[in-house]
Protein backbone atom coordinates (compact mmCIF):
# COMPACT_ATOMS: atom_id res chain seq x y z
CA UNK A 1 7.30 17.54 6.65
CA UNK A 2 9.20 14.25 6.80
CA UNK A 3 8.85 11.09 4.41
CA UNK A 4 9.02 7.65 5.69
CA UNK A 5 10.60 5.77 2.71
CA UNK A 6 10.58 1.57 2.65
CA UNK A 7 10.96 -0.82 0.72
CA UNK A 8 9.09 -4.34 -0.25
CA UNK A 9 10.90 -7.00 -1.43
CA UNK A 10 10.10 -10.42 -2.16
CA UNK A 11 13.53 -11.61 -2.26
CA UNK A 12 16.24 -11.67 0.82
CA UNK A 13 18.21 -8.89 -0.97
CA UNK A 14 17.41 -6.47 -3.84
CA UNK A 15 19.03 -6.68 -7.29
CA UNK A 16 19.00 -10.73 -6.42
CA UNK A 17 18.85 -11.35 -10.36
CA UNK A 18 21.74 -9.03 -10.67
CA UNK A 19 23.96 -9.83 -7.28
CA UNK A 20 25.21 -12.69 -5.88
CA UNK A 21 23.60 -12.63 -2.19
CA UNK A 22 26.84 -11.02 -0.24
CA UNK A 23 27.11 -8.08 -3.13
CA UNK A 24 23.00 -7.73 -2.41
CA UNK A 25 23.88 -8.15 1.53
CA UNK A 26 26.17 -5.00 0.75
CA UNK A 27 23.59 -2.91 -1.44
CA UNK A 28 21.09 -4.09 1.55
CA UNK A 29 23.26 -2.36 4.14
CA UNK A 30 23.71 0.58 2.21
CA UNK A 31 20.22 1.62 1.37
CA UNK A 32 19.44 0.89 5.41
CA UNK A 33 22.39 3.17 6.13
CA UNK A 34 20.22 5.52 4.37
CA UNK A 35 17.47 5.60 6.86
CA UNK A 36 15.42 3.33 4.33
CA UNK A 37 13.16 0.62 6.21
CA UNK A 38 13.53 -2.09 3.56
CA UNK A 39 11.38 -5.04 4.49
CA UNK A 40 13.05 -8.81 2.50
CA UNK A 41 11.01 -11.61 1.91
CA UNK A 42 7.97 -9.71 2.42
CA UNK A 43 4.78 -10.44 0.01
CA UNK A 44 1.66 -8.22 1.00
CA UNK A 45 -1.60 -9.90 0.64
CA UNK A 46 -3.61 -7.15 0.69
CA UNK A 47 -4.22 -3.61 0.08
CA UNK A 48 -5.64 -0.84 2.61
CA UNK A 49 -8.06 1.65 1.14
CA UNK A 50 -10.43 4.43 2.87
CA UNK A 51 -13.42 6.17 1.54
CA UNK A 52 -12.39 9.82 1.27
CA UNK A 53 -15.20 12.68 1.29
CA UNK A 54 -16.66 11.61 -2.36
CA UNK A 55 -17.04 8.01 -1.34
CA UNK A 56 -14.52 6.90 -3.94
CA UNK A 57 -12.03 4.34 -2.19
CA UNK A 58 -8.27 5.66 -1.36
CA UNK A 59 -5.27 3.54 -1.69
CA UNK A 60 -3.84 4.31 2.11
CA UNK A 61 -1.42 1.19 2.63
CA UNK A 62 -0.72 -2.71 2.19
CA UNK A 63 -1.35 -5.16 4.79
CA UNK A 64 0.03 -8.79 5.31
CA UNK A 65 -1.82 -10.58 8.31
CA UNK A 66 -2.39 -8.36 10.86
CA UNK A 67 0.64 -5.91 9.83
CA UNK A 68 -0.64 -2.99 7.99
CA UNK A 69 1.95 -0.52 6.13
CA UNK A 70 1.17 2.88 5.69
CA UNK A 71 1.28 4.59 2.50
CA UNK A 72 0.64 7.55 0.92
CA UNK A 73 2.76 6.77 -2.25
CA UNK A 74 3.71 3.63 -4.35
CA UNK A 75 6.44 3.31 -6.92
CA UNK A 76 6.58 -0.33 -8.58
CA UNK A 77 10.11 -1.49 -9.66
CA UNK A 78 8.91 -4.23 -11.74
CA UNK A 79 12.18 -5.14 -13.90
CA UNK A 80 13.29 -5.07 -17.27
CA UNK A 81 12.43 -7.19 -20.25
CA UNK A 82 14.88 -7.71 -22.98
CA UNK A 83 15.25 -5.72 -25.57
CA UNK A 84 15.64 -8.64 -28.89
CA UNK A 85 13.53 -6.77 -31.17
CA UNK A 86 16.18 -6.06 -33.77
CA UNK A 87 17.52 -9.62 -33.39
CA UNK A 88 13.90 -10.80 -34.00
CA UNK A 89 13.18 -8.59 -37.18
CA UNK A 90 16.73 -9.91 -38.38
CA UNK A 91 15.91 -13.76 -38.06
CA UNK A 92 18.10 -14.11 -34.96
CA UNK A 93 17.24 -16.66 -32.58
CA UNK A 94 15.41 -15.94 -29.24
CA UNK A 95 14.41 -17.19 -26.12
CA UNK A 96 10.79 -18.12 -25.37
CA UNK A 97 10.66 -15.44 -22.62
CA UNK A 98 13.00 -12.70 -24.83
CA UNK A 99 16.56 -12.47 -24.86
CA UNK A 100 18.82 -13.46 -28.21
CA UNK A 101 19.40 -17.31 -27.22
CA UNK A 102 23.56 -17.60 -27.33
CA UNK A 103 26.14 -20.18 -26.38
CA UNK A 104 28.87 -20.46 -23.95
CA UNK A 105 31.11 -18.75 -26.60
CA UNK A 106 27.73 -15.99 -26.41
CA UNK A 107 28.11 -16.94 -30.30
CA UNK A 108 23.80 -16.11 -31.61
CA UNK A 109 22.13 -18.44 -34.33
CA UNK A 110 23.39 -15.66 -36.80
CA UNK A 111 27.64 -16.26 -37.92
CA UNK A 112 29.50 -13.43 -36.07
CA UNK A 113 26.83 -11.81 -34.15
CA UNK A 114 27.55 -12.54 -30.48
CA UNK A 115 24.98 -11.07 -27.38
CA UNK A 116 25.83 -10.53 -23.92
CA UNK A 117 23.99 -8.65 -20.87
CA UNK A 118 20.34 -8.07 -20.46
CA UNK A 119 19.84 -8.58 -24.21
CA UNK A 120 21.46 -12.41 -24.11
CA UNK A 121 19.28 -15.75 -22.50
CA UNK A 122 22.00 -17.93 -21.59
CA UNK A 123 21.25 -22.08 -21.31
CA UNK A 124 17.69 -20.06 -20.38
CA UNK A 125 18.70 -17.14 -18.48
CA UNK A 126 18.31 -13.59 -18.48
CA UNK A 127 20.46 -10.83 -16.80
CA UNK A 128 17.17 -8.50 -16.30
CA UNK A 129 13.86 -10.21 -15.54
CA UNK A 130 12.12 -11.11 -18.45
CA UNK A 131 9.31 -12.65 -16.72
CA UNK A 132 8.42 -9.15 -14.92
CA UNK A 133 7.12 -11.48 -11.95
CA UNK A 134 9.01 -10.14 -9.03
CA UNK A 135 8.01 -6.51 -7.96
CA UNK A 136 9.76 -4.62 -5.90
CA UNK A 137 7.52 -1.95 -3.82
CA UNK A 138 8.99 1.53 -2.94
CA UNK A 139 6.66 3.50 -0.95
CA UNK A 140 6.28 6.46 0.99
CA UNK A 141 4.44 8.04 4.02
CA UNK A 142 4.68 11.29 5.68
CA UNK A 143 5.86 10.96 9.22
């Protein structure tokens, strides 16, 4: 048996909070050069199901406008959030959507304690997606 593996992306590149777009262009190519459909800027609108025998409905696919993609598995790739919690219990400052809040210096509210990477918001950023609102889709169907 064969799998069919592609990918749903909202974005025109994956890792897009992580890459610039030509390192993303590159990590594009190489997961194609895999034999990996990977379908960018794509946003399905709805699902497919079937009734099977016991007339409970089967997730079988997503469809957006007339294209419908087949699948018999889905794997969501939803993101990180970041991981503050010891900064919070320790009266370090943090960022409305997580992250320790730090300067350009990555100096934190706290004297000496400096945060950098998926842990840090930045002038309100964050490395990893803290806001969990961009889903990747990996899916799978037997060929």
């Amino acid at each position: 048996m064969s799998m069919k593996v592609s990918i749903l992306i909202r974005q025109s590149y994956p890792l897009n909070r992580q890459l610039d777009a030509s390192a993303g262009e590159l990590v594009l190519k190489k997961i194609e050069g895999m034999g990996v459909e990977v379908k960018t800027r794509y946003s399905p609108d709805g699902i497919i199901t079937e009734e099977d025998q016991d007339g409970i409905d089967t997730f079988k696919g997503f469809k957006k406008g007339d294209e419908v993609v087949d699948s018999d598995m889905v794997v969501f790739a939803i993101g990180i959030k970041p991981r503050d919690d010891l900064a919070v219990s320790s009266g370090i400052k943090t960022a409305e959507g997580g992250g320790i809040e730090v300067g350009d210096d990555l100096q934190s509210s706290a004297d000496g304690v400096f945060a950098i990477g998926e842990c840090a918001s930045w002038r309100g950023n964050v490395s990893a997606s803290s806001s969990m609102s961009e889903p990747l889709l990996i899916f799978s169907s037997t060929a």
